[in-house]
């Protein structure tokens, strides 16, 4: 099968969150399964072209793409995803993408991604490659299925091309004013009240995608169920209900070439489930670097996250005073909303001997924290899939999570299963989104941390789980087949 995989961020070129990890690894597994895959992303100016082996495509040349009545020149570069033959096509338009950030609050954020979507379609035409499926991801690609069907409906090349749309996060829908539809030159009838593109008087890329893609999915089964409820659906639940026949949940996999403590080159000490001594050495190394007192019996709790309300920082805030009374050390990495950054700056000042906070994005440190910590805290309000808890499992770092979305699907609560006589738990989870429930779960974890045999068992259970892409990529192939059947049927 020929698959065009379209995303606004792809690891290792540009990353703000888990979408980049998915876009940088799922295509490789699809290719291993025999598909021909090409990945498309914007060419931002934050990554090194030489370092990543980008080549300008002279044979494609300059492509004029019109957005908001202006014609922009698009050029194309390509590179291969590391350790693969999967080609990445970079849509190069400096006017829109040389802004030192992946996402902006600029007035033309809609235009940036309209150009991207049109650019992808135009490149496919130029290279004469008609995919069986165009796999779109999140709002930045949400108008592509409609554009393909209508604005490029004249091109017979795409008549058999199906579209799949993955929702990685319903909280970001691509909401703009109604002027956006004319910027994209989409037929105005779609903007009447209740039309494909209209939502609450504006344009909504996510709604358009939900209603116009052949098949839709999200990144865990539980989140797929949650999205059908008003509590989680963020206003999209009725449209998803309308498409329930074509709406699926497939859990993300992870790339064990990048996230594997046995071979992780970003770690001072590698380790495996057979021999965890390297994990302890990482902990000692990190703790001493931070200037904390090292005692292997004091648990180290890690947090790595975008600092947005989705991730549970409100309840962490309410719980913080009590959490600081516990016998634990903390290492926190993240950036985002000012109020949360401020909260951790203050707590670091108040408890400098036991709390470290790094404000910013740091890939190397994220690996180090995963390896060195005993416990990983991820009490999300909602979580479509979540990757960090899956990395934690692999690194013998026991996750404490809220039971929602992908967290519910990947972390098995130790006590809950023990009560049924099963020692299969891999972490701790709680249901209620409250500081109280969070604290109780952290306390349960700290209690078991002192019971070395129990703790070792929980670590082993997690480390032996297999969340590699293979099974999920096979499910995507089935999804693509469904989409093609829908398209041709
Ligand atoms: P989301 O996509 O909602 O942010 P995920 O858990 O799916 O959540 O993925 C987050 C990804 O981004 C992980 O790979 C995580 O390690 C990474 N990450 C998040 N914040 C940072 C940071 N401050 N520095 C380095 N990596 C980060
Ligand atoms: C989103 C979600 C996260 C998911 C990631 C990759 O950013 O917030 O839960 O793991 O996408 O699908």
Short mmCIF file of C-alpha atoms and ligand atoms in Angstrom, two decimals:
data_model
loop_
_atom_site.label_atom_id
_atom_site.label_comp_id
_atom_site.label_asym_id
_atom_site.label_seq_id
_atom_site.Cartn_x
_atom_site.Cartn_y
_atom_site.Cartn_z
CA UNK A 1 0.00 0.00 0.00
CA UNK A 2 1.12 3.55 -0.66
CA UNK A 3 0.73 5.84 2.33
CA UNK A 4 1.33 9.59 2.53
CA UNK A 5 1.77 10.43 6.21
CA UNK A 6 1.20 14.13 6.90
CA UNK A 7 2.11 15.80 10.21
CA UNK A 8 3.14 19.20 11.53
CA UNK A 9 5.96 17.74 13.65
CA UNK A 10 8.19 14.73 13.12
CA UNK A 11 11.03 13.51 15.36
CA UNK A 12 14.00 14.08 15.02
CA UNK A 13 13.42 17.26 12.97
CA UNK A 14 10.82 19.12 15.03
CA UNK A 15 9.10 18.12 18.23
CA UNK A 16 6.84 19.76 20.78
CA UNK A 17 5.12 16.58 22.01
CA UNK A 18 4.14 13.01 21.33
CA UNK A 19 2.84 13.59 17.79
CA UNK A 20 6.45 14.01 16.67
CA UNK A 21 7.43 10.68 18.23
CA UNK A 22 4.53 8.95 16.49
CA UNK A 23 5.22 10.60 13.11
CA UNK A 24 8.89 9.68 13.36
CA UNK A 25 8.33 6.02 14.16
CA UNK A 26 4.98 4.66 12.91
CA UNK A 27 5.94 5.26 9.23
CA UNK A 28 9.07 3.14 9.71
CA UNK A 29 7.05 0.23 11.04
CA UNK A 30 4.50 0.59 8.23
CA UNK A 31 7.37 0.40 5.82
CA UNK A 32 8.74 -2.70 7.60
CA UNK A 33 5.34 -4.26 7.05
CA UNK A 34 5.70 -3.73 3.30
CA UNK A 35 3.96 -0.40 2.70
CA UNK A 36 5.50 2.36 0.65
CA UNK A 37 5.42 5.40 2.93
CA UNK A 38 6.31 9.03 2.38
CA UNK A 39 6.17 11.51 5.26
CA UNK A 40 5.33 15.20 4.77
CA UNK A 41 6.11 18.03 7.17
CA UNK A 42 6.86 21.77 7.00
CA UNK A 43 10.50 22.81 6.71
CA UNK A 44 10.99 24.87 9.86
CA UNK A 45 14.24 26.70 10.54
CA UNK A 46 15.02 25.13 13.94
CA UNK A 47 16.86 22.06 12.74
CA UNK A 48 20.13 21.62 10.88
CA UNK A 49 19.76 20.69 7.22
CA UNK A 50 23.24 19.28 6.93
CA UNK A 51 23.04 17.42 10.23
CA UNK A 52 19.82 15.71 9.09
CA UNK A 53 20.91 15.09 5.51
CA UNK A 54 18.33 17.21 3.68
CA UNK A 55 18.60 17.43 -0.10
CA UNK A 56 16.99 20.06 -2.27
CA UNK A 57 14.82 18.47 -4.94
CA UNK A 58 15.83 20.12 -8.19
CA UNK A 59 13.62 17.81 -10.18
CA UNK A 60 10.54 19.10 -8.37
CA UNK A 61 11.55 22.74 -8.55
CA UNK A 62 9.37 25.65 -7.59
CA UNK A 63 5.65 25.11 -6.91
CA UNK A 64 3.31 28.10 -6.74
CA UNK A 65 0.71 27.68 -3.95
CA UNK A 66 -2.04 30.22 -3.38
CA UNK A 67 -3.23 31.12 0.12
CA UNK A 68 -5.43 34.08 0.91
CA UNK A 69 -5.08 35.37 -2.63
CA UNK A 70 -1.28 35.45 -2.47
CA UNK A 71 0.88 33.08 -4.42
CA UNK A 72 3.80 31.66 -2.42
CA UNK A 73 6.71 29.68 -3.80
CA UNK A 74 7.09 26.24 -2.31
CA UNK A 75 10.27 24.23 -2.71
CA UNK A 76 10.92 20.69 -1.60
CA UNK A 77 13.74 19.01 0.30
CA UNK A 78 13.89 15.38 1.25
CA UNK A 79 15.72 13.24 3.78
CA UNK A 80 15.35 9.74 5.16
CA UNK A 81 14.03 8.98 8.63
CA UNK A 82 16.94 7.61 10.70
CA UNK A 83 17.59 3.86 10.32
CA UNK A 84 15.09 3.56 7.48
CA UNK A 85 14.34 4.07 3.84
CA UNK A 86 11.30 6.19 4.57
CA UNK A 87 11.52 9.48 2.72
CA UNK A 88 10.48 12.70 4.39
CA UNK A 89 9.32 15.53 2.15
CA UNK A 90 9.87 18.97 3.66
CA UNK A 91 7.49 21.65 2.44
CA UNK A 92 9.74 24.68 2.20
CA UNK A 93 8.18 28.13 2.40
CA UNK A 94 10.37 30.44 4.52
CA UNK A 95 7.71 33.14 4.73
CA UNK A 96 5.51 30.84 6.81
CA UNK A 97 7.90 28.39 8.43
CA UNK A 98 11.02 30.33 9.38
CA UNK A 99 9.68 31.51 12.70
CA UNK A 100 11.85 29.60 15.16
CA UNK A 101 8.81 27.79 16.48
CA UNK A 102 6.56 24.98 15.27
CA UNK A 103 3.34 26.67 16.38
CA UNK A 104 2.76 30.40 16.79
CA UNK A 105 0.04 32.76 17.89
CA UNK A 106 0.59 34.83 14.78
CA UNK A 107 -2.42 36.18 12.92
CA UNK A 108 -1.73 33.89 9.97
CA UNK A 109 -1.42 30.57 11.85
CA UNK A 110 -4.31 29.27 9.73
CA UNK A 111 -2.55 30.31 6.51
CA UNK A 112 0.66 28.55 7.52
CA UNK A 113 -1.05 25.19 7.65
CA UNK A 114 -3.36 25.84 4.69
CA UNK A 115 -0.19 26.35 2.69
CA UNK A 116 1.22 23.15 4.15
CA UNK A 117 -1.85 21.09 3.20
CA UNK A 118 -2.06 22.47 -0.32
CA UNK A 119 1.70 22.12 -0.67
CA UNK A 120 1.47 18.40 0.16
CA UNK A 121 -1.20 17.80 -2.48
CA UNK A 122 0.73 19.79 -5.08
CA UNK A 123 3.93 17.85 -4.35
CA UNK A 124 2.08 14.56 -4.83
CA UNK A 125 0.96 15.83 -8.23
CA UNK A 126 4.45 16.92 -9.21
CA UNK A 127 6.04 13.63 -8.28
CA UNK A 128 3.15 11.73 -9.86
CA UNK A 129 2.66 9.58 -6.78
CA UNK A 130 -0.97 8.71 -6.02
CA UNK A 131 -1.19 7.27 -2.51
CA UNK A 132 -3.83 4.72 -1.57
CA UNK A 133 -4.22 6.63 1.67
CA UNK A 134 -3.34 10.08 2.90
CA UNK A 135 -2.99 9.82 6.67
CA UNK A 136 -3.63 13.23 8.27
CA UNK A 137 -2.84 14.08 11.89
CA UNK A 138 -4.40 16.69 14.15
CA UNK A 139 -5.91 20.05 13.22
CA UNK A 140 -2.93 21.27 11.18
CA UNK A 141 -3.95 18.80 8.48
CA UNK A 142 -7.70 18.92 9.05
CA UNK A 143 -8.79 20.61 5.83
CA UNK A 144 -6.75 18.31 3.62
CA UNK A 145 -9.46 15.67 3.03
CA UNK A 146 -11.96 18.35 1.93
CA UNK A 147 -9.40 20.18 -0.22
CA UNK A 148 -8.47 16.91 -1.88
CA UNK A 149 -12.05 16.03 -2.68
CA UNK A 150 -13.13 19.47 -3.86
CA UNK A 151 -10.35 21.86 -4.83
CA UNK A 152 -8.33 19.04 -6.36
CA UNK A 153 -11.35 16.93 -7.30
CA UNK A 154 -10.55 17.59 -10.96
CA UNK A 155 -7.37 15.54 -10.71
CA UNK A 156 -8.19 11.92 -11.57
CA UNK A 157 -4.93 10.91 -9.93
CA UNK A 158 -6.60 11.14 -6.51
CA UNK A 159 -9.92 9.49 -7.35
CA UNK A 160 -8.95 6.30 -5.57
CA UNK A 161 -7.05 7.99 -2.73
CA UNK A 162 -8.69 7.53 0.69
CA UNK A 163 -8.14 9.72 3.74
CA UNK A 164 -7.54 8.71 7.36
CA UNK A 165 -7.58 11.29 10.12
CA UNK A 166 -5.94 10.71 13.50
CA UNK A 167 -6.99 12.76 16.50
CA UNK A 168 -3.99 13.05 18.81
CA UNK A 169 -5.62 15.67 20.98
CA UNK A 170 -9.16 17.04 20.75
CA UNK A 171 -8.23 20.08 22.84
CA UNK A 172 -6.51 21.68 19.85
CA UNK A 173 -9.09 21.97 17.10
CA UNK A 174 -7.80 24.70 14.83
CA UNK A 175 -10.54 27.25 15.48
CA UNK A 176 -10.40 30.40 13.37
CA UNK A 177 -12.72 33.13 12.19
CA UNK A 178 -14.88 32.56 9.17
CA UNK A 179 -12.41 34.42 6.94
CA UNK A 180 -10.23 31.31 7.06
CA UNK A 181 -12.43 29.41 4.62
CA UNK A 182 -11.94 32.02 1.94
CA UNK A 183 -8.21 32.06 2.65
CA UNK A 184 -8.22 28.37 1.80
CA UNK A 185 -10.55 29.02 -1.15
CA UNK A 186 -12.99 26.41 0.01
CA UNK A 187 -16.55 26.64 -1.34
CA UNK A 188 -18.62 29.02 0.79
CA UNK A 189 -21.58 26.59 1.02
CA UNK A 190 -19.57 24.60 3.54
CA UNK A 191 -19.56 27.57 5.79
CA UNK A 192 -23.32 27.98 6.20
CA UNK A 193 -24.69 27.27 9.68
CA UNK A 194 -24.15 23.56 10.36
CA UNK A 195 -21.97 23.12 7.25
CA UNK A 196 -18.89 20.93 7.09
CA UNK A 197 -16.54 23.68 8.14
CA UNK A 198 -18.69 25.83 10.37
CA UNK A 199 -18.68 25.52 14.13
CA UNK A 200 -20.00 28.12 16.56
CA UNK A 201 -19.80 30.82 13.93
CA UNK A 202 -16.15 30.19 13.02
CA UNK A 203 -14.09 27.69 11.11
CA UNK A 204 -13.05 24.49 12.84
CA UNK A 205 -10.40 22.35 11.13
CA UNK A 206 -10.97 19.36 13.40
CA UNK A 207 -14.72 19.26 12.79
CA UNK A 208 -14.13 19.49 9.05
CA UNK A 209 -11.73 16.56 9.23
CA UNK A 210 -14.10 14.45 11.31
CA UNK A 211 -16.89 14.96 8.78
CA UNK A 212 -14.86 14.61 5.60
CA UNK A 213 -12.26 11.87 6.18
CA UNK A 214 -13.05 8.32 5.10
CA UNK A 215 -11.97 6.90 8.44
CA UNK A 216 -11.12 8.55 11.76
CA UNK A 217 -9.18 7.23 14.73
CA UNK A 218 -7.64 8.32 17.96
CA UNK A 219 -4.64 7.03 19.88
CA UNK A 220 -6.19 4.73 22.51
CA UNK A 221 -9.39 2.75 22.98
CA UNK A 222 -10.32 4.47 26.20
CA UNK A 223 -9.87 7.95 24.72
CA UNK A 224 -12.01 6.87 21.74
CA UNK A 225 -14.83 6.03 24.18
CA UNK A 226 -14.25 9.18 26.19
CA UNK A 227 -14.41 11.37 23.09
CA UNK A 228 -18.02 10.34 22.57
CA UNK A 229 -18.98 12.02 25.87
CA UNK A 230 -19.56 15.72 26.52
CA UNK A 231 -17.03 15.58 29.37
CA UNK A 232 -14.15 14.81 27.00
CA UNK A 233 -15.48 15.54 23.51
CA UNK A 234 -14.84 19.31 23.62
CA UNK A 235 -17.92 19.91 21.47
CA UNK A 236 -16.93 17.32 18.86
CA UNK A 237 -18.85 14.42 20.45
CA UNK A 238 -21.96 14.73 18.28
CA UNK A 239 -19.89 14.70 15.08
CA UNK A 240 -17.96 11.70 16.29
CA UNK A 241 -21.24 9.98 17.14
CA UNK A 242 -22.38 10.69 13.59
CA UNK A 243 -19.20 8.94 12.35
CA UNK A 244 -19.21 6.20 15.01
CA UNK A 245 -19.15 3.47 12.32
CA UNK A 246 -15.86 4.81 11.01
CA UNK A 247 -14.24 5.83 14.29
CA UNK A 248 -11.54 3.65 15.88
CA UNK A 249 -8.98 3.69 18.72
CA UNK A 250 -5.45 2.38 18.19
CA UNK A 251 -2.90 2.66 20.97
CA UNK A 252 0.42 4.28 20.02
CA UNK A 253 3.56 2.21 19.97
CA UNK A 254 6.99 3.42 20.91
CA UNK A 255 10.31 3.30 19.14
CA UNK A 256 12.54 0.99 21.14
CA UNK A 257 15.55 2.13 19.12
CA UNK A 258 15.19 5.56 20.68
CA UNK A 259 13.71 4.56 24.04
CA UNK A 260 15.55 1.51 25.31
CA UNK A 261 17.68 1.57 28.48
CA UNK A 262 19.90 -1.21 27.10
CA UNK A 263 21.15 0.92 24.22
CA UNK A 264 20.23 4.49 25.10
CA UNK A 265 23.31 6.52 24.16
CA UNK A 266 22.00 9.55 26.03
CA UNK A 267 22.45 7.77 29.38
CA UNK A 268 25.62 7.72 31.45
CA UNK A 269 24.84 4.09 32.37
CA UNK A 270 22.83 1.59 30.36
CA UNK A 271 20.83 -1.14 32.07
CA UNK A 272 18.37 -3.97 31.47
CA UNK A 273 15.63 -5.77 33.36
CA UNK A 274 18.14 -8.50 34.25
CA UNK A 275 20.53 -6.04 35.82
CA UNK A 276 19.20 -2.80 37.24
CA UNK A 277 22.48 -1.66 38.75
CA UNK A 278 22.96 0.85 35.91
CA UNK A 279 19.62 2.42 36.81
CA UNK A 280 20.83 3.04 40.34
CA UNK A 281 24.09 4.51 39.02
CA UNK A 282 22.08 6.91 36.86
CA UNK A 283 20.09 7.94 39.91
CA UNK A 284 23.22 8.55 41.97
CA UNK A 285 24.83 10.48 39.12
CA UNK A 286 21.80 12.71 38.62
CA UNK A 287 21.21 13.32 42.34
CA UNK A 288 24.84 14.25 42.90
CA UNK A 289 24.83 16.54 39.89
CA UNK A 290 21.81 18.31 41.38
CA UNK A 291 23.61 18.66 44.70
CA UNK A 292 21.04 16.63 46.66
CA UNK A 293 21.91 14.19 49.39
CA UNK A 294 22.07 10.70 47.84
CA UNK A 295 20.43 7.80 49.57
CA UNK A 296 19.18 4.97 47.42
CA UNK A 297 16.26 4.46 49.81
CA UNK A 298 14.88 7.93 49.15
CA UNK A 299 12.68 7.68 46.07
CA UNK A 300 13.23 10.04 43.17
CA UNK A 301 10.02 11.20 41.50
CA UNK A 302 10.20 12.49 37.93
CA UNK A 303 7.88 14.65 35.83
CA UNK A 304 8.45 15.43 32.14
CA UNK A 305 5.67 17.32 30.48
CA UNK A 306 4.25 20.14 28.47
CA UNK A 307 3.03 22.40 31.25
CA UNK A 308 -0.62 22.74 30.31
CA UNK A 309 -3.76 22.03 32.31
CA UNK A 310 -4.33 18.75 30.41
CA UNK A 311 -1.43 17.22 32.30
CA UNK A 312 -2.91 17.54 35.79
CA UNK A 313 -0.90 20.49 37.11
CA UNK A 314 -3.94 21.92 38.87
CA UNK A 315 -4.22 18.95 41.21
CA UNK A 316 -0.45 18.77 41.57
CA UNK A 317 -0.66 22.40 42.69
CA UNK A 318 -3.35 21.64 45.28
CA UNK A 319 -1.38 18.62 46.50
CA UNK A 320 2.03 20.26 46.48
CA UNK A 321 2.35 21.14 50.15
CA UNK A 322 1.46 17.63 51.21
CA UNK A 323 3.66 16.07 48.54
CA UNK A 324 6.60 18.07 49.85
CA UNK A 325 6.14 16.52 53.29
CA UNK A 326 6.80 13.06 51.84
CA UNK A 327 10.23 11.55 52.02
CA UNK A 328 11.08 11.92 48.34
CA UNK A 329 13.21 13.94 45.95
CA UNK A 330 11.82 15.51 42.79
CA UNK A 331 13.13 16.25 39.33
CA UNK A 332 10.82 18.12 36.99
CA UNK A 333 11.32 19.01 33.33
CA UNK A 334 8.92 21.07 31.29
CA UNK A 335 7.71 24.33 29.95
CA UNK A 336 4.40 25.85 29.03
CA UNK A 337 1.91 28.02 30.88
CA UNK A 338 3.49 30.66 33.04
CA UNK A 339 1.41 29.84 36.13
CA UNK A 340 2.71 26.27 36.24
CA UNK A 341 6.30 27.22 35.53
CA UNK A 342 6.04 29.78 38.32
CA UNK A 343 4.61 27.18 40.69
CA UNK A 344 7.62 24.92 40.21
CA UNK A 345 10.11 27.82 40.35
CA UNK A 346 8.70 28.71 43.77
CA UNK A 347 8.74 25.17 45.07
CA UNK A 348 12.32 24.74 43.88
CA UNK A 349 13.27 27.89 45.80
CA UNK A 350 11.48 26.68 48.90
CA UNK A 351 12.94 23.16 48.82
CA UNK A 352 16.26 23.56 47.01
CA UNK A 353 17.70 20.44 48.63
CA UNK A 354 15.00 18.13 47.26
CA UNK A 355 13.34 19.72 44.23
CA UNK A 356 14.96 20.43 40.89
CA UNK A 357 13.05 22.12 38.08
CA UNK A 358 14.41 22.62 34.58
CA UNK A 359 12.27 25.04 32.63
CA UNK A 360 12.50 24.31 28.93
CA UNK A 361 12.68 21.52 26.41
CA UNK A 362 15.64 19.16 26.74
CA UNK A 363 15.62 15.80 24.98
CA UNK A 364 18.78 14.49 26.62
CA UNK A 365 17.57 15.36 30.10
CA UNK A 366 14.23 13.68 29.38
CA UNK A 367 16.01 10.37 28.77
CA UNK A 368 18.16 10.84 31.86
CA UNK A 369 15.16 11.56 34.08
CA UNK A 370 13.30 8.52 32.74
CA UNK A 371 16.32 6.37 33.57
CA UNK A 372 17.22 7.83 36.95
CA UNK A 373 13.79 8.18 38.56
CA UNK A 374 12.06 5.58 40.67
CA UNK A 375 8.58 6.94 40.06
CA UNK A 376 7.08 8.91 37.17
CA UNK A 377 4.11 11.14 37.92
CA UNK A 378 1.51 11.80 35.19
CA UNK A 379 -1.86 12.70 36.72
CA UNK A 380 -3.46 13.97 33.50
CA UNK A 381 -6.96 15.41 33.40
CA UNK A 382 -7.23 13.73 30.01
CA UNK A 383 -4.62 11.87 27.99
CA UNK A 384 -5.25 10.67 24.43
CA UNK A 385 -2.42 8.16 24.70
CA UNK A 386 0.59 9.51 26.55
CA UNK A 387 4.05 8.23 25.72
CA UNK A 388 6.07 9.12 28.78
CA UNK A 389 4.38 6.53 30.99
CA UNK A 390 5.22 3.91 28.35
CA UNK A 391 8.84 5.05 28.29
CA UNK A 392 8.77 4.85 32.09
CA UNK A 393 7.61 1.23 32.01
CA UNK A 394 10.56 0.34 29.79
CA UNK A 395 13.01 2.20 32.06
CA UNK A 396 11.87 0.47 35.25
CA UNK A 397 10.39 3.74 36.46
CA UNK A 398 7.04 3.03 38.05
CA UNK A 399 4.27 5.30 36.75
CA UNK A 400 1.67 6.94 38.97
CA UNK A 401 -1.10 8.10 36.67
CA UNK A 402 -4.70 9.14 36.51
CA UNK A 403 -6.88 6.45 35.02
CA UNK A 404 -7.89 8.17 31.80
CA UNK A 405 -7.35 7.69 28.07
CA UNK A 406 -4.15 5.92 27.14
CA UNK A 407 -2.92 6.02 30.74
CA UNK A 408 -5.81 3.71 31.69
CA UNK A 409 -4.91 1.40 28.79
CA UNK A 410 -1.19 1.12 29.53
CA UNK A 411 -0.75 1.22 33.33
CA UNK A 412 -2.15 -1.62 35.46
CA UNK A 413 -2.73 -0.64 39.07
CA UNK A 414 -0.73 -2.84 41.43
CA UNK A 415 -3.16 -2.88 44.36
CA UNK A 416 -6.25 -3.32 42.25
CA UNK A 417 -4.87 -6.47 40.66
CA UNK A 418 -3.33 -7.70 43.88
CA UNK A 419 -6.80 -7.62 45.42
CA UNK A 420 -7.79 -10.12 42.72
CA UNK A 421 -4.81 -12.26 43.58
CA UNK A 422 -2.78 -11.17 40.57
CA UNK A 423 0.72 -9.75 40.80
CA UNK A 424 0.54 -8.20 37.34
CA UNK A 425 0.42 -4.48 38.19
CA UNK A 426 2.85 -2.12 36.51
CA UNK A 427 2.12 1.09 38.41
CA UNK A 428 -0.50 3.03 40.35
CA UNK A 429 -3.58 4.76 39.04
CA UNK A 430 -6.49 6.73 40.44
CA UNK A 431 -9.82 7.71 39.04
CA UNK A 432 -11.01 10.95 40.65
CA UNK A 433 -9.38 14.11 39.39
CA UNK A 434 -8.57 15.38 42.89
CA UNK A 435 -5.47 16.24 44.89
CA UNK A 436 -6.60 13.75 47.51
CA UNK A 437 -6.70 10.81 45.09
CA UNK A 438 -3.33 11.84 43.68
CA UNK A 439 -1.70 11.98 47.11
CA UNK A 440 -3.11 8.58 48.10
CA UNK A 441 -1.62 6.99 44.98
CA UNK A 442 1.78 8.57 45.52
CA UNK A 443 1.66 7.31 49.11
CA UNK A 444 0.82 3.80 47.92
CA UNK A 445 3.82 3.94 45.61
CA UNK A 446 6.14 5.19 48.36
CA UNK A 447 4.91 2.46 50.68
CA UNK A 448 5.74 -0.27 48.16
CA UNK A 449 9.04 1.37 47.24
CA UNK A 450 10.27 0.29 50.66
CA UNK A 451 9.27 -3.32 50.03
CA UNK A 452 12.16 -4.19 47.76
CA UNK A 453 10.73 -7.47 46.42
CA UNK A 454 7.37 -5.96 45.62
CA UNK A 455 8.97 -2.97 43.93
CA UNK A 456 11.26 -5.16 41.89
CA UNK A 457 8.27 -7.20 40.73
CA UNK A 458 6.39 -4.07 39.63
CA UNK A 459 9.45 -2.82 37.77
CA UNK A 460 9.90 -6.18 36.04
CA UNK A 461 6.24 -6.31 35.06
CA UNK A 462 6.58 -2.93 33.35
CA UNK A 463 9.93 -3.60 31.72
CA UNK A 464 8.66 -6.84 30.22
CA UNK A 465 5.69 -5.17 28.51
CA UNK A 466 5.95 -4.81 24.78
CA UNK A 467 4.63 -1.56 23.35
CA UNK A 468 6.63 -1.70 20.13
CA UNK A 469 4.85 -0.48 17.02
CA UNK A 470 4.35 -3.83 15.32
CA UNK A 471 0.85 -4.67 16.60
CA UNK A 472 -0.44 -1.13 16.32
CA UNK A 473 1.06 -0.67 12.85
CA UNK A 474 -0.77 -3.82 11.75
CA UNK A 475 -3.96 -2.25 13.04
CA UNK A 476 -3.23 0.89 11.02
CA UNK A 477 -2.85 -1.25 7.89
CA UNK A 478 -6.32 -2.68 8.60
CA UNK A 479 -7.60 0.85 9.11
CA UNK A 480 -6.13 1.93 5.78
CA UNK A 481 -7.83 -1.02 4.08
CA UNK A 482 -11.14 0.03 5.65
CA UNK A 483 -10.62 3.55 4.36
CA UNK A 484 -9.88 2.32 0.84
CA UNK A 485 -13.00 0.14 0.88
CA UNK A 486 -15.05 3.12 1.99
CA UNK A 487 -13.52 5.29 -0.67
CA UNK A 488 -14.07 2.84 -3.50
CA UNK A 489 -17.33 1.45 -2.18
P1 LIG B 1 1.97 15.18 24.67
O1 LIG B 1 2.10 14.81 23.24
O2 LIG B 1 0.57 15.48 25.06
O3 LIG B 1 2.89 16.26 25.09
P2 LIG B 1 3.11 12.54 25.23
O4 LIG B 1 3.35 11.84 26.52
O5 LIG B 1 2.43 11.77 24.17
O6 LIG B 1 2.35 13.89 25.56
O7 LIG B 1 4.49 12.96 24.58
C1 LIG B 1 5.33 13.92 25.10
C2 LIG B 1 6.67 13.77 24.45
O8 LIG B 1 7.36 15.00 24.55
C3 LIG B 1 7.54 12.74 25.11
O9 LIG B 1 8.43 12.19 24.18
C4 LIG B 1 8.29 13.58 26.16
O10 LIG B 1 9.49 13.01 26.55
C5 LIG B 1 8.49 14.85 25.40
N1 LIG B 1 8.62 16.05 26.23
C6 LIG B 1 7.63 16.75 26.82
N2 LIG B 1 8.13 17.82 27.48
C7 LIG B 1 9.46 17.80 27.28
C8 LIG B 1 10.54 18.63 27.69
N3 LIG B 1 10.33 19.72 28.43
N4 LIG B 1 11.79 18.31 27.30
C9 LIG B 1 12.00 17.19 26.55
N5 LIG B 1 11.04 16.37 26.14
C10 LIG B 1 9.77 16.66 26.48
C1 LIG B 2 -1.03 14.17 21.90
C2 LIG B 2 -1.56 13.65 23.20
C3 LIG B 2 -0.77 12.50 23.77
C4 LIG B 2 -0.40 11.49 22.69
C5 LIG B 2 0.31 12.21 21.56
C6 LIG B 2 0.70 11.26 20.43
O1 LIG B 2 -0.14 15.20 22.02
O2 LIG B 2 -1.69 14.67 24.17
O3 LIG B 2 -1.53 11.85 24.77
O4 LIG B 2 0.43 10.48 23.23
O5 LIG B 2 -0.53 13.17 21.01
O6 LIG B 2 -0.41 10.58 19.90
#
